[in-house]
JSON list of C-alpha atoms and ligand atoms in Angstrom, two decimals:
[
{"chain": "A", "resi": 51, "resn": "MET", "atom": "CA", "xyz": [12.52, 6.48, -5.73]},
{"chain": "A", "resi": 52, "resn": "LEU", "atom": "CA", "xyz": [9.92, 3.84, -5.30]},
{"chain": "A", "resi": 53, "resn": "LYS", "atom": "CA", "xyz": [7.28, 3.99, -7.69]},
{"chain": "A", "resi": 54, "resn": "GLN", "atom": "CA", "xyz": [3.96, 3.44, -5.76]},
{"chain": "A", "resi": 55, "resn": "ASN", "atom": "CA", "xyz": [2.57, 0.00, -7.16]},
{"chain": "A", "resi": 56, "resn": "ILE", "atom": "CA", "xyz": [5.89, -1.36, -6.89]},
{"chain": "A", "resi": 57, "resn": "GLU", "atom": "CA", "xyz": [6.02, -0.16, -2.90]},
{"chain": "A", "resi": 58, "resn": "ASN", "atom": "CA", "xyz": [2.57, -1.82, -2.28]},
{"chain": "A", "resi": 59, "resn": "ILE", "atom": "CA", "xyz": [3.59, -4.93, -3.79]},
{"chain": "A", "resi": 60, "resn": "LEU", "atom": "CA", "xyz": [6.85, -4.86, -1.31]},
{"chain": "A", "resi": 61, "resn": "ASN", "atom": "CA", "xyz": [4.95, -3.76, 1.76]},
{"chain": "A", "resi": 62, "resn": "SER", "atom": "CA", "xyz": [2.73, -7.03, 0.81]},
{"chain": "A", "resi": 63, "resn": "GLN", "atom": "CA", "xyz": [5.40, -9.35, 0.51]},
{"chain": "A", "resi": 64, "resn": "ILE", "atom": "CA", "xyz": [6.32, -8.19, 4.23]},
{"chain": "A", "resi": 65, "resn": "GLU", "atom": "CA", "xyz": [2.97, -9.44, 5.47]},
{"chain": "A", "resi": 66, "resn": "LYS", "atom": "CA", "xyz": [3.42, -12.76, 3.82]},
{"chain": "A", "resi": 67, "resn": "GLU", "atom": "CA", "xyz": [6.79, -12.98, 5.59]},
{"chain": "A", "resi": 68, "resn": "ALA", "atom": "CA", "xyz": [5.92, -12.43, 8.58]},
{"chain": "A", "resi": 69, "resn": "TYR", "atom": "CA", "xyz": [3.17, -14.45, 8.07]},
{"chain": "A", "resi": 70, "resn": "SER", "atom": "CA", "xyz": [5.61, -16.95, 7.24]},
{"chain": "A", "resi": 71, "resn": "SER", "atom": "CA", "xyz": [7.28, -16.76, 10.60]},
{"chain": "A", "resi": 72, "resn": "ASN", "atom": "CA", "xyz": [4.50, -17.13, 12.65]},
{"chain": "A", "resi": 73, "resn": "LEU", "atom": "CA", "xyz": [3.23, -20.02, 10.84]},
{"chain": "A", "resi": 74, "resn": "TYR", "atom": "CA", "xyz": [6.57, -21.90, 11.14]},
{"chain": "A", "resi": 75, "resn": "LEU", "atom": "CA", "xyz": [6.63, -20.72, 14.99]},
{"chain": "A", "resi": 76, "resn": "SER", "atom": "CA", "xyz": [3.24, -22.39, 15.35]},
{"chain": "A", "resi": 77, "resn": "MET", "atom": "CA", "xyz": [4.51, -25.03, 13.69]},
{"chain": "A", "resi": 78, "resn": "ALA", "atom": "CA", "xyz": [7.61, -25.50, 16.25]},
{"chain": "A", "resi": 79, "resn": "SER", "atom": "CA", "xyz": [5.42, -24.83, 19.10]},
{"chain": "A", "resi": 80, "resn": "TRP", "atom": "CA", "xyz": [3.35, -28.06, 18.05]},
{"chain": "A", "resi": 81, "resn": "SER", "atom": "CA", "xyz": [6.15, -29.99, 17.58]},
{"chain": "A", "resi": 82, "resn": "GLU", "atom": "CA", "xyz": [8.06, -29.47, 20.99]},
{"chain": "A", "resi": 83, "resn": "ASN", "atom": "CA", "xyz": [4.61, -30.07, 22.47]},
{"chain": "A", "resi": 84, "resn": "LYS", "atom": "CA", "xyz": [4.84, -33.72, 20.76]},
{"chain": "A", "resi": 85, "resn": "GLY", "atom": "CA", "xyz": [7.97, -34.39, 21.43]},
{"chain": "A", "resi": 86, "resn": "PHE", "atom": "CA", "xyz": [9.87, -33.60, 18.47]},
{"chain": "A", "resi": 87, "resn": "GLU", "atom": "CA", "xyz": [12.28, -31.39, 19.88]},
{"chain": "A", "resi": 88, "resn": "GLY", "atom": "CA", "xyz": [14.62, -31.48, 16.70]},
{"chain": "A", "resi": 89, "resn": "THR", "atom": "CA", "xyz": [11.89, -30.80, 14.70]},
{"chain": "A", "resi": 90, "resn": "ALA", "atom": "CA", "xyz": [10.82, -27.60, 16.75]},
{"chain": "A", "resi": 91, "resn": "ALA", "atom": "CA", "xyz": [14.56, -26.67, 16.67]},
{"chain": "A", "resi": 92, "resn": "TRP", "atom": "CA", "xyz": [14.47, -26.81, 13.32]},
{"chain": "A", "resi": 93, "resn": "LEU", "atom": "CA", "xyz": [10.93, -25.18, 12.36]},
{"chain": "A", "resi": 94, "resn": "TYR", "atom": "CA", "xyz": [12.32, -21.93, 15.29]},
{"chain": "A", "resi": 95, "resn": "GLU", "atom": "CA", "xyz": [15.25, -21.43, 13.10]},
{"chain": "A", "resi": 96, "resn": "HIS", "atom": "CA", "xyz": [13.35, -21.58, 9.87]},
{"chain": "A", "resi": 97, "resn": "ALA", "atom": "CA", "xyz": [10.69, -18.95, 11.82]},
{"chain": "A", "resi": 98, "resn": "ASP", "atom": "CA", "xyz": [13.75, -16.50, 12.48]},
{"chain": "A", "resi": 99, "resn": "GLU", "atom": "CA", "xyz": [15.05, -16.50, 9.06]},
{"chain": "A", "resi": 100, "resn": "GLU", "atom": "CA", "xyz": [11.63, -15.49, 7.58]},
{"chain": "A", "resi": 101, "resn": "ARG", "atom": "CA", "xyz": [11.61, -12.36, 9.91]},
{"chain": "A", "resi": 102, "resn": "ASP", "atom": "CA", "xyz": [14.71, -11.71, 8.99]},
{"chain": "A", "resi": 103, "resn": "HIS", "atom": "CA", "xyz": [13.30, -12.42, 5.07]},
{"chain": "A", "resi": 104, "resn": "MET", "atom": "CA", "xyz": [10.57, -9.81, 6.52]},
{"chain": "A", "resi": 105, "resn": "LEU", "atom": "CA", "xyz": [12.91, -7.25, 7.91]},
{"chain": "A", "resi": 106, "resn": "LYS", "atom": "CA", "xyz": [15.18, -7.27, 4.56]},
{"chain": "A", "resi": 107, "resn": "PHE", "atom": "CA", "xyz": [11.66, -5.95, 3.18]},
{"chain": "A", "resi": 108, "resn": "ILE", "atom": "CA", "xyz": [11.86, -3.90, 5.31]},
{"chain": "A", "resi": 109, "resn": "LYS", "atom": "CA", "xyz": [14.79, -1.79, 5.42]},
{"chain": "A", "resi": 110, "resn": "TYR", "atom": "CA", "xyz": [14.99, -1.69, 1.04]},
{"chain": "A", "resi": 111, "resn": "VAL", "atom": "CA", "xyz": [11.27, -0.37, 1.19]},
{"chain": "A", "resi": 112, "resn": "ASN", "atom": "CA", "xyz": [12.90, 1.87, 3.90]},
{"chain": "A", "resi": 113, "resn": "ASP", "atom": "CA", "xyz": [16.33, 2.87, 1.71]},
{"chain": "A", "resi": 114, "resn": "ARG", "atom": "CA", "xyz": [14.24, 3.04, -1.66]},
{"chain": "A", "resi": 115, "resn": "GLY", "atom": "CA", "xyz": [12.56, 6.44, 0.20]},
{"chain": "A", "resi": 116, "resn": "GLY", "atom": "CA", "xyz": [9.34, 4.69, 0.44]},
{"chain": "A", "resi": 117, "resn": "ASN", "atom": "CA", "xyz": [7.28, 3.14, 4.09]},
{"chain": "A", "resi": 118, "resn": "ALA", "atom": "CA", "xyz": [7.43, 0.11, 4.88]},
{"chain": "A", "resi": 119, "resn": "ILE", "atom": "CA", "xyz": [4.11, -0.99, 6.85]},
{"chain": "A", "resi": 120, "resn": "ILE", "atom": "CA", "xyz": [4.38, -2.99, 9.76]},
{"chain": "A", "resi": 121, "resn": "PRO", "atom": "CA", "xyz": [0.76, -5.41, 9.09]},
{"chain": "A", "resi": 122, "resn": "GLU", "atom": "CA", "xyz": [-1.97, -7.27, 11.35]},
{"chain": "A", "resi": 123, "resn": "ILE", "atom": "CA", "xyz": [-0.74, -10.35, 11.09]},
{"chain": "A", "resi": 124, "resn": "LYS", "atom": "CA", "xyz": [-3.72, -13.25, 10.73]},
{"chain": "A", "resi": 125, "resn": "MET", "atom": "CA", "xyz": [-3.03, -16.31, 12.95]},
{"chain": "A", "resi": 126, "resn": "PRO", "atom": "CA", "xyz": [-1.92, -19.52, 11.59]},
{"chain": "A", "resi": 127, "resn": "PRO", "atom": "CA", "xyz": [-3.40, -23.05, 12.29]},
{"chain": "A", "resi": 128, "resn": "SER", "atom": "CA", "xyz": [-2.17, -24.55, 15.85]},
{"chain": "A", "resi": 129, "resn": "GLU", "atom": "CA", "xyz": [-3.01, -28.46, 14.60]},
{"chain": "A", "resi": 130, "resn": "PHE", "atom": "CA", "xyz": [-1.72, -30.45, 12.29]},
{"chain": "A", "resi": 131, "resn": "ASN", "atom": "CA", "xyz": [-2.57, -34.23, 11.13]},
{"chain": "A", "resi": 132, "resn": "ASN", "atom": "CA", "xyz": [1.37, -35.65, 12.20]},
{"chain": "A", "resi": 133, "resn": "VAL", "atom": "CA", "xyz": [4.89, -34.12, 11.10]},
{"chain": "A", "resi": 134, "resn": "LYS", "atom": "CA", "xyz": [4.59, -35.60, 7.53]},
{"chain": "A", "resi": 135, "resn": "ASP", "atom": "CA", "xyz": [0.97, -33.12, 6.46]},
{"chain": "A", "resi": 136, "resn": "MET", "atom": "CA", "xyz": [3.13, -30.32, 8.43]},
{"chain": "A", "resi": 137, "resn": "PHE", "atom": "CA", "xyz": [6.02, -30.66, 5.68]},
{"chain": "A", "resi": 138, "resn": "LYS", "atom": "CA", "xyz": [3.23, -30.91, 3.18]},
{"chain": "A", "resi": 139, "resn": "GLU", "atom": "CA", "xyz": [1.90, -27.35, 4.39]},
{"chain": "A", "resi": 140, "resn": "VAL", "atom": "CA", "xyz": [5.17, -25.98, 4.68]},
{"chain": "A", "resi": 141, "resn": "LEU", "atom": "CA", "xyz": [5.97, -26.45, 0.60]},
{"chain": "A", "resi": 142, "resn": "ALA", "atom": "CA", "xyz": [2.67, -25.46, 0.02]},
{"chain": "A", "resi": 143, "resn": "HIS", "atom": "CA", "xyz": [3.25, -22.24, 1.42]},
{"chain": "A", "resi": 144, "resn": "GLU", "atom": "CA", "xyz": [7.07, -21.92, 0.29]},
{"chain": "A", "resi": 145, "resn": "GLN", "atom": "CA", "xyz": [5.64, -22.55, -3.38]},
{"chain": "A", "resi": 146, "resn": "TYR", "atom": "CA", "xyz": [2.66, -19.52, -2.89]},
{"chain": "A", "resi": 147, "resn": "ILE", "atom": "CA", "xyz": [5.62, -17.63, -2.00]},
{"chain": "A", "resi": 148, "resn": "THR", "atom": "CA", "xyz": [7.92, -18.38, -4.79]},
{"chain": "A", "resi": 149, "resn": "GLU", "atom": "CA", "xyz": [4.52, -17.43, -6.52]},
{"chain": "A", "resi": 150, "resn": "SER", "atom": "CA", "xyz": [4.38, -14.56, -4.99]},
{"chain": "A", "resi": 151, "resn": "ILE", "atom": "CA", "xyz": [7.82, -13.39, -5.46]},
{"chain": "A", "resi": 152, "resn": "ASN", "atom": "CA", "xyz": [7.97, -14.18, -9.18]},
{"chain": "A", "resi": 153, "resn": "ASN", "atom": "CA", "xyz": [4.94, -11.78, -9.73]},
{"chain": "A", "resi": 154, "resn": "ILE", "atom": "CA", "xyz": [7.30, -8.90, -7.91]},
{"chain": "A", "resi": 155, "resn": "VAL", "atom": "CA", "xyz": [9.66, -10.00, -10.90]},
{"chain": "A", "resi": 156, "resn": "ALA", "atom": "CA", "xyz": [7.04, -9.68, -13.36]},
{"chain": "A", "resi": 157, "resn": "ILE", "atom": "CA", "xyz": [6.05, -6.77, -12.16]},
{"chain": "A", "resi": 158, "resn": "CYS", "atom": "CA", "xyz": [9.46, -4.80, -11.99]},
{"chain": "A", "resi": 159, "resn": "MET", "atom": "CA", "xyz": [9.47, -6.04, -15.23]},
{"chain": "A", "resi": 160, "resn": "ASP", "atom": "CA", "xyz": [6.60, -4.50, -16.66]},
{"chain": "A", "resi": 161, "resn": "ASP", "atom": "CA", "xyz": [7.44, -1.11, -15.02]},
{"chain": "A", "resi": 162, "resn": "LYS", "atom": "CA", "xyz": [10.95, -1.23, -15.88]},
{"chain": "A", "resi": 163, "resn": "ASP", "atom": "CA", "xyz": [12.39, -1.09, -12.26]},
{"chain": "A", "resi": 164, "resn": "PHE", "atom": "CA", "xyz": [15.27, -2.68, -12.77]},
{"chain": "A", "resi": 165, "resn": "THR", "atom": "CA", "xyz": [16.49, -1.84, -9.05]},
{"chain": "A", "resi": 166, "resn": "THR", "atom": "CA", "xyz": [14.07, -3.80, -7.61]},
{"chain": "A", "resi": 167, "resn": "LEU", "atom": "CA", "xyz": [14.15, -6.40, -10.11]},
{"chain": "A", "resi": 168, "resn": "ASN", "atom": "CA", "xyz": [18.29, -6.99, -9.40]},
{"chain": "A", "resi": 169, "resn": "TRP", "atom": "CA", "xyz": [17.83, -6.55, -5.43]},
{"chain": "A", "resi": 170, "resn": "ILE", "atom": "CA", "xyz": [14.88, -10.01, -5.62]},
{"chain": "A", "resi": 171, "resn": "GLN", "atom": "CA", "xyz": [17.02, -11.88, -7.51]},
{"chain": "A", "resi": 172, "resn": "LEU", "atom": "CA", "xyz": [18.07, -12.62, -3.72]},
{"chain": "A", "resi": 173, "resn": "PHE", "atom": "CA", "xyz": [14.87, -14.08, -3.14]},
{"chain": "A", "resi": 174, "resn": "VAL", "atom": "CA", "xyz": [14.61, -15.94, -6.41]},
{"chain": "A", "resi": 175, "resn": "THR", "atom": "CA", "xyz": [17.25, -17.31, -5.49]},
{"chain": "A", "resi": 176, "resn": "GLU", "atom": "CA", "xyz": [16.13, -18.57, -1.91]},
{"chain": "A", "resi": 177, "resn": "GLN", "atom": "CA", "xyz": [13.06, -19.69, -2.98]},
{"chain": "A", "resi": 178, "resn": "ILE", "atom": "CA", "xyz": [14.71, -22.79, -5.00]},
{"chain": "A", "resi": 179, "resn": "GLU", "atom": "CA", "xyz": [16.87, -23.32, -2.10]},
{"chain": "A", "resi": 180, "resn": "GLU", "atom": "CA", "xyz": [13.47, -23.46, 0.12]},
{"chain": "A", "resi": 181, "resn": "GLU", "atom": "CA", "xyz": [11.46, -25.76, -1.64]},
{"chain": "A", "resi": 182, "resn": "ALA", "atom": "CA", "xyz": [14.57, -27.75, -2.77]},
{"chain": "A", "resi": 183, "resn": "LEU", "atom": "CA", "xyz": [15.07, -27.97, 1.16]},
{"chain": "A", "resi": 184, "resn": "VAL", "atom": "CA", "xyz": [11.34, -28.95, 1.94]},
{"chain": "A", "resi": 185, "resn": "ASN", "atom": "CA", "xyz": [11.36, -31.50, -0.70]},
{"chain": "A", "resi": 186, "resn": "GLY", "atom": "CA", "xyz": [14.29, -33.10, 0.92]},
{"chain": "A", "resi": 187, "resn": "ILE", "atom": "CA", "xyz": [12.84, -33.72, 4.05]},
{"chain": "A", "resi": 188, "resn": "ILE", "atom": "CA", "xyz": [9.64, -34.87, 2.54]},
{"chain": "A", "resi": 189, "resn": "ASP", "atom": "CA", "xyz": [11.31, -37.83, 0.77]},
{"chain": "A", "resi": 190, "resn": "LYS", "atom": "CA", "xyz": [13.43, -38.22, 4.41]},
{"chain": "A", "resi": 191, "resn": "LEU", "atom": "CA", "xyz": [9.55, -38.92, 5.55]},
{"chain": "A", "resi": 192, "resn": "ASN", "atom": "CA", "xyz": [8.25, -40.64, 2.33]},
{"chain": "A", "resi": 193, "resn": "LEU", "atom": "CA", "xyz": [11.22, -43.09, 2.57]},
{"chain": "A", "resi": 194, "resn": "LEU", "atom": "CA", "xyz": [11.02, -43.78, 6.51]},
{"chain": "A", "resi": 195, "resn": "ASP", "atom": "CA", "xyz": [7.03, -44.06, 5.87]},
{"chain": "A", "resi": 196, "resn": "GLY", "atom": "CA", "xyz": [5.98, -43.06, 9.51]},
{"chain": "A", "resi": 197, "resn": "ASN", "atom": "CA", "xyz": [8.71, -45.04, 11.38]},
{"chain": "A", "resi": 198, "resn": "ASN", "atom": "CA", "xyz": [11.59, -44.42, 13.21]},
{"chain": "A", "resi": 199, "resn": "MET", "atom": "CA", "xyz": [10.42, -40.74, 13.84]},
{"chain": "A", "resi": 200, "resn": "TYR", "atom": "CA", "xyz": [12.88, -40.27, 16.59]},
{"chain": "A", "resi": 201, "resn": "LEU", "atom": "CA", "xyz": [15.84, -41.04, 13.84]},
{"chain": "A", "resi": 202, "resn": "PHE", "atom": "CA", "xyz": [13.62, -38.34, 11.34]},
{"chain": "A", "resi": 203, "resn": "ASP", "atom": "CA", "xyz": [13.68, -35.81, 14.61]},
{"chain": "A", "resi": 204, "resn": "LYS", "atom": "CA", "xyz": [17.35, -36.71, 15.62]},
{"chain": "A", "resi": 205, "resn": "ASP", "atom": "CA", "xyz": [18.31, -35.81, 12.13]},
{"chain": "A", "resi": 206, "resn": "MET", "atom": "CA", "xyz": [16.75, -32.12, 12.06]},
{"chain": "A", "resi": 207, "resn": "LYS", "atom": "CA", "xyz": [18.67, -31.46, 15.37]},
{"chain": "A", "resi": 208, "resn": "ALA", "atom": "CA", "xyz": [21.82, -32.47, 13.78]},
{"chain": "A", "resi": 209, "resn": "GLU", "atom": "CA", "xyz": [20.50, -30.27, 10.21]},
{"chain": "A", "resi": 210, "resn": "ALA", "atom": "CA", "xyz": [18.90, -27.19, 12.70]},
{"chain": "A", "resi": 211, "resn": "ALA", "atom": "CA", "xyz": [22.58, -27.25, 14.96]},
{"chain": "A", "resi": 212, "resn": "GLN", "atom": "CA", "xyz": [24.21, -26.63, 11.28]},
{"chain": "A", "resi": 213, "resn": "THR", "atom": "CA", "xyz": [22.11, -24.01, 9.51]},
{"chain": "A", "resi": 214, "resn": "ASP", "atom": "CA", "xyz": [23.48, -20.89, 9.16]},
{"chain": "A", "resi": 215, "resn": "LEU", "atom": "CA", "xyz": [21.31, -17.68, 9.00]},
{"chain": "B", "resi": 959, "resn": "LIG", "atom": "FE1", "xyz": [10.13, -19.04, 3.15]},
{"chain": "B", "resi": 959, "resn": "LIG", "atom": "O1", "xyz": [10.78, -18.01, 2.40]},
{"chain": "B", "resi": 959, "resn": "LIG", "atom": "FE2", "xyz": [10.52, -16.28, 3.14]},
{"chain": "B", "resi": 959, "resn": "LIG", "atom": "O2", "xyz": [8.66, -16.56, 3.27]}
]
Protein backbone atom coordinates (compact mmCIF):
# COMPACT_ATOMS: atom_id res chain seq x y z
CA MET A 1 0.00 0.00 0.00
CA LEU A 2 1.35 3.41 -0.96
CA LYS A 3 1.80 6.06 1.71
CA GLN A 4 -0.22 9.17 0.98
CA ASN A 5 2.80 11.41 0.36
CA ILE A 6 4.24 8.90 -2.15
CA GLU A 7 0.85 8.61 -3.87
CA ASN A 8 0.67 12.40 -4.08
CA ILE A 9 4.12 12.82 -5.60
CA LEU A 10 3.47 10.03 -8.13
CA ASN A 11 0.17 11.71 -9.06
CA SER A 12 2.01 14.96 -9.61
CA GLN A 13 4.42 13.07 -11.90
CA ILE A 14 1.42 11.81 -13.91
CA GLU A 15 0.58 15.45 -14.64
CA LYS A 16 4.18 16.20 -15.62
CA GLU A 17 4.36 13.25 -18.03
CA ALA A 18 1.02 14.27 -19.55
CA TYR A 19 2.33 17.81 -20.01
CA SER A 20 5.55 16.44 -21.59
CA SER A 21 3.42 14.53 -24.08
CA ASN A 22 1.37 17.60 -24.98
CA LEU A 23 4.45 19.82 -25.16
CA TYR A 24 6.06 17.49 -27.71
CA LEU A 25 2.75 17.22 -29.58
CA SER A 26 2.66 20.99 -29.83
CA MET A 27 6.26 21.04 -31.07
CA ALA A 28 5.41 18.29 -33.58
CA SER A 29 2.49 20.28 -34.90
CA TRP A 30 4.62 23.45 -35.23
CA SER A 31 7.36 21.49 -37.04
CA GLU A 32 4.85 19.91 -39.41
CA ASN A 33 3.45 23.31 -40.32
CA LYS A 34 6.95 24.69 -40.95
CA GLY A 35 7.73 21.83 -43.35
CA PHE A 36 10.02 19.86 -41.01
CA GLU A 37 8.41 16.50 -41.63
CA GLY A 38 11.14 14.36 -40.07
CA THR A 39 11.38 16.53 -36.97
CA ALA A 40 7.59 16.35 -36.65
CA ALA A 41 7.67 12.54 -36.97
CA TRP A 42 10.34 12.33 -34.24
CA LEU A 43 8.34 14.61 -31.93
CA TYR A 44 5.04 12.80 -32.55
CA GLU A 45 6.77 9.58 -31.53
CA HIS A 46 8.29 11.22 -28.52
CA ALA A 47 4.87 12.50 -27.48
CA ASP A 48 3.64 8.88 -27.61
CA GLU A 49 6.58 7.82 -25.48
CA GLU A 50 5.68 10.42 -22.84
CA ARG A 51 2.10 9.19 -22.84
CA ASP A 52 3.49 5.73 -22.22
CA HIS A 53 5.45 7.12 -19.24
CA MET A 54 2.25 8.66 -17.90
CA LEU A 55 0.44 5.31 -18.26
CA LYS A 56 3.24 3.51 -16.39
CA PHE A 57 2.77 5.91 -13.44
CA ILE A 58 -1.02 5.48 -13.55
CA LYS A 59 -0.72 1.68 -13.54
CA TYR A 60 1.86 1.68 -10.76
CA VAL A 61 -0.21 3.90 -8.45
CA ASN A 62 -3.34 1.79 -9.02
CA ASP A 63 -1.48 -1.54 -8.73
CA ARG A 64 -0.17 -0.46 -5.33
CA GLY A 65 -3.60 0.34 -3.97
CA GLY A 66 -3.52 4.09 -4.62
CA ASN A 67 -5.78 6.24 -6.79
CA ALA A 68 -4.22 7.56 -9.96
CA ILE A 69 -5.75 10.93 -10.76
CA ILE A 70 -6.07 12.08 -14.37
CA PRO A 71 -5.16 15.76 -14.20
CA GLU A 72 -6.00 18.92 -16.02
CA ILE A 73 -3.03 19.86 -18.20
CA LYS A 74 -1.86 23.40 -18.81
CA MET A 75 -1.56 24.56 -22.40
CA PRO A 76 1.94 24.19 -23.87
CA PRO A 77 3.53 26.94 -26.01
CA SER A 78 2.52 26.79 -29.67
CA GLU A 79 5.16 29.07 -31.19
CA PHE A 80 8.90 28.45 -31.31
CA ASN A 81 11.70 30.68 -32.66
CA ASN A 82 13.40 27.97 -34.68
CA VAL A 83 14.24 24.26 -34.54
CA LYS A 84 17.39 24.72 -32.45
CA ASP A 85 15.69 26.89 -29.83
CA MET A 86 12.86 24.37 -29.73
CA PHE A 87 15.27 21.51 -28.94
CA LYS A 88 16.92 23.67 -26.27
CA GLU A 89 13.44 23.90 -24.73
CA VAL A 90 13.14 20.10 -24.97
CA LEU A 91 16.45 19.72 -23.12
CA ALA A 92 15.47 22.21 -20.40
CA HIS A 93 12.18 20.35 -19.97
CA GLU A 94 13.90 16.97 -19.71
CA GLN A 95 16.33 18.39 -17.12
CA TYR A 96 13.31 19.57 -15.14
CA ILE A 97 11.81 16.06 -15.39
CA THR A 98 15.11 14.53 -14.23
CA GLU A 99 15.03 16.77 -11.15
CA SER A 100 11.46 15.73 -10.51
CA ILE A 101 12.36 12.00 -10.75
CA ASN A 102 15.36 12.56 -8.46
CA ASN A 103 13.03 14.22 -5.97
CA ILE A 104 10.80 11.12 -5.99
CA VAL A 105 13.91 8.97 -5.37
CA ALA A 106 14.86 11.17 -2.39
CA ILE A 107 11.36 10.97 -0.87
CA CYS A 108 11.26 7.17 -1.33
CA MET A 109 14.60 6.91 0.47
CA ASP A 110 13.47 9.15 3.33
CA ASP A 111 10.25 7.17 3.68
CA LYS A 112 11.96 3.80 3.22
CA ASP A 113 9.58 2.93 0.37
CA PHE A 114 12.00 0.50 -1.23
CA THR A 115 9.40 -0.92 -3.61
CA THR A 116 8.76 2.44 -5.27
CA LEU A 117 12.48 3.23 -5.05
CA ASN A 118 13.20 0.07 -7.03
CA TRP A 119 10.42 0.73 -9.56
CA ILE A 120 11.42 4.35 -10.19
CA GLN A 121 14.93 3.28 -11.28
CA LEU A 122 13.40 2.66 -14.70
CA PHE A 123 12.86 6.41 -14.98
CA VAL A 124 16.27 7.29 -13.53
CA THR A 125 17.79 5.34 -16.44
CA GLU A 126 15.25 6.74 -18.89
CA GLN A 127 16.23 10.31 -18.02
CA ILE A 128 19.94 9.60 -18.66
CA GLU A 129 18.96 8.32 -22.12
CA GLU A 130 16.56 11.18 -22.88
CA GLU A 131 19.02 13.92 -21.94
CA ALA A 132 21.79 12.24 -23.96
CA LEU A 133 19.47 11.87 -26.95
CA VAL A 134 18.43 15.53 -26.95
CA ASN A 135 22.00 16.70 -26.31
CA GLY A 136 23.01 14.71 -29.42
CA ILE A 137 20.35 16.49 -31.48
CA ILE A 138 21.53 19.90 -30.25
CA ASP A 139 25.15 18.93 -31.12
CA LYS A 140 24.04 18.18 -34.68
CA LEU A 141 22.21 21.51 -34.89
CA ASN A 142 25.32 23.29 -33.62
CA LEU A 143 27.43 21.58 -36.30
CA LEU A 144 25.00 22.64 -39.01
CA ASP A 145 24.85 26.18 -37.62
CA GLY A 146 21.48 26.85 -39.23
CA ASN A 147 22.59 25.44 -42.61
CA ASN A 148 21.24 22.44 -44.42
CA MET A 149 18.18 21.95 -42.27
CA TYR A 150 16.87 19.69 -45.03
CA LEU A 151 19.59 17.18 -44.17
CA PHE A 152 18.88 17.52 -40.44
CA ASP A 153 15.21 16.87 -41.06
CA LYS A 154 15.97 13.78 -43.16
CA ASP A 155 18.17 12.52 -40.36
CA MET A 156 15.36 13.03 -37.83
CA LYS A 157 13.01 11.11 -40.11
CA ALA A 158 15.45 8.19 -40.14
CA GLU A 159 15.73 8.33 -36.34
CA ALA A 160 11.97 8.42 -35.94
CA ALA A 161 11.66 5.34 -38.16
CA GLN A 162 14.07 3.46 -35.88
CA THR A 163 12.39 4.42 -32.62
CA ASP A 164 11.09 1.42 -30.81
CA LEU A 165 8.41 2.61 -28.40
FE1 LIG B 1 10.92 12.71 -21.46
O1 LIG B 1 10.73 11.45 -20.07
FE2 LIG B 1 9.02 11.35 -19.45
O2 LIG B 1 8.75 13.13 -19.16
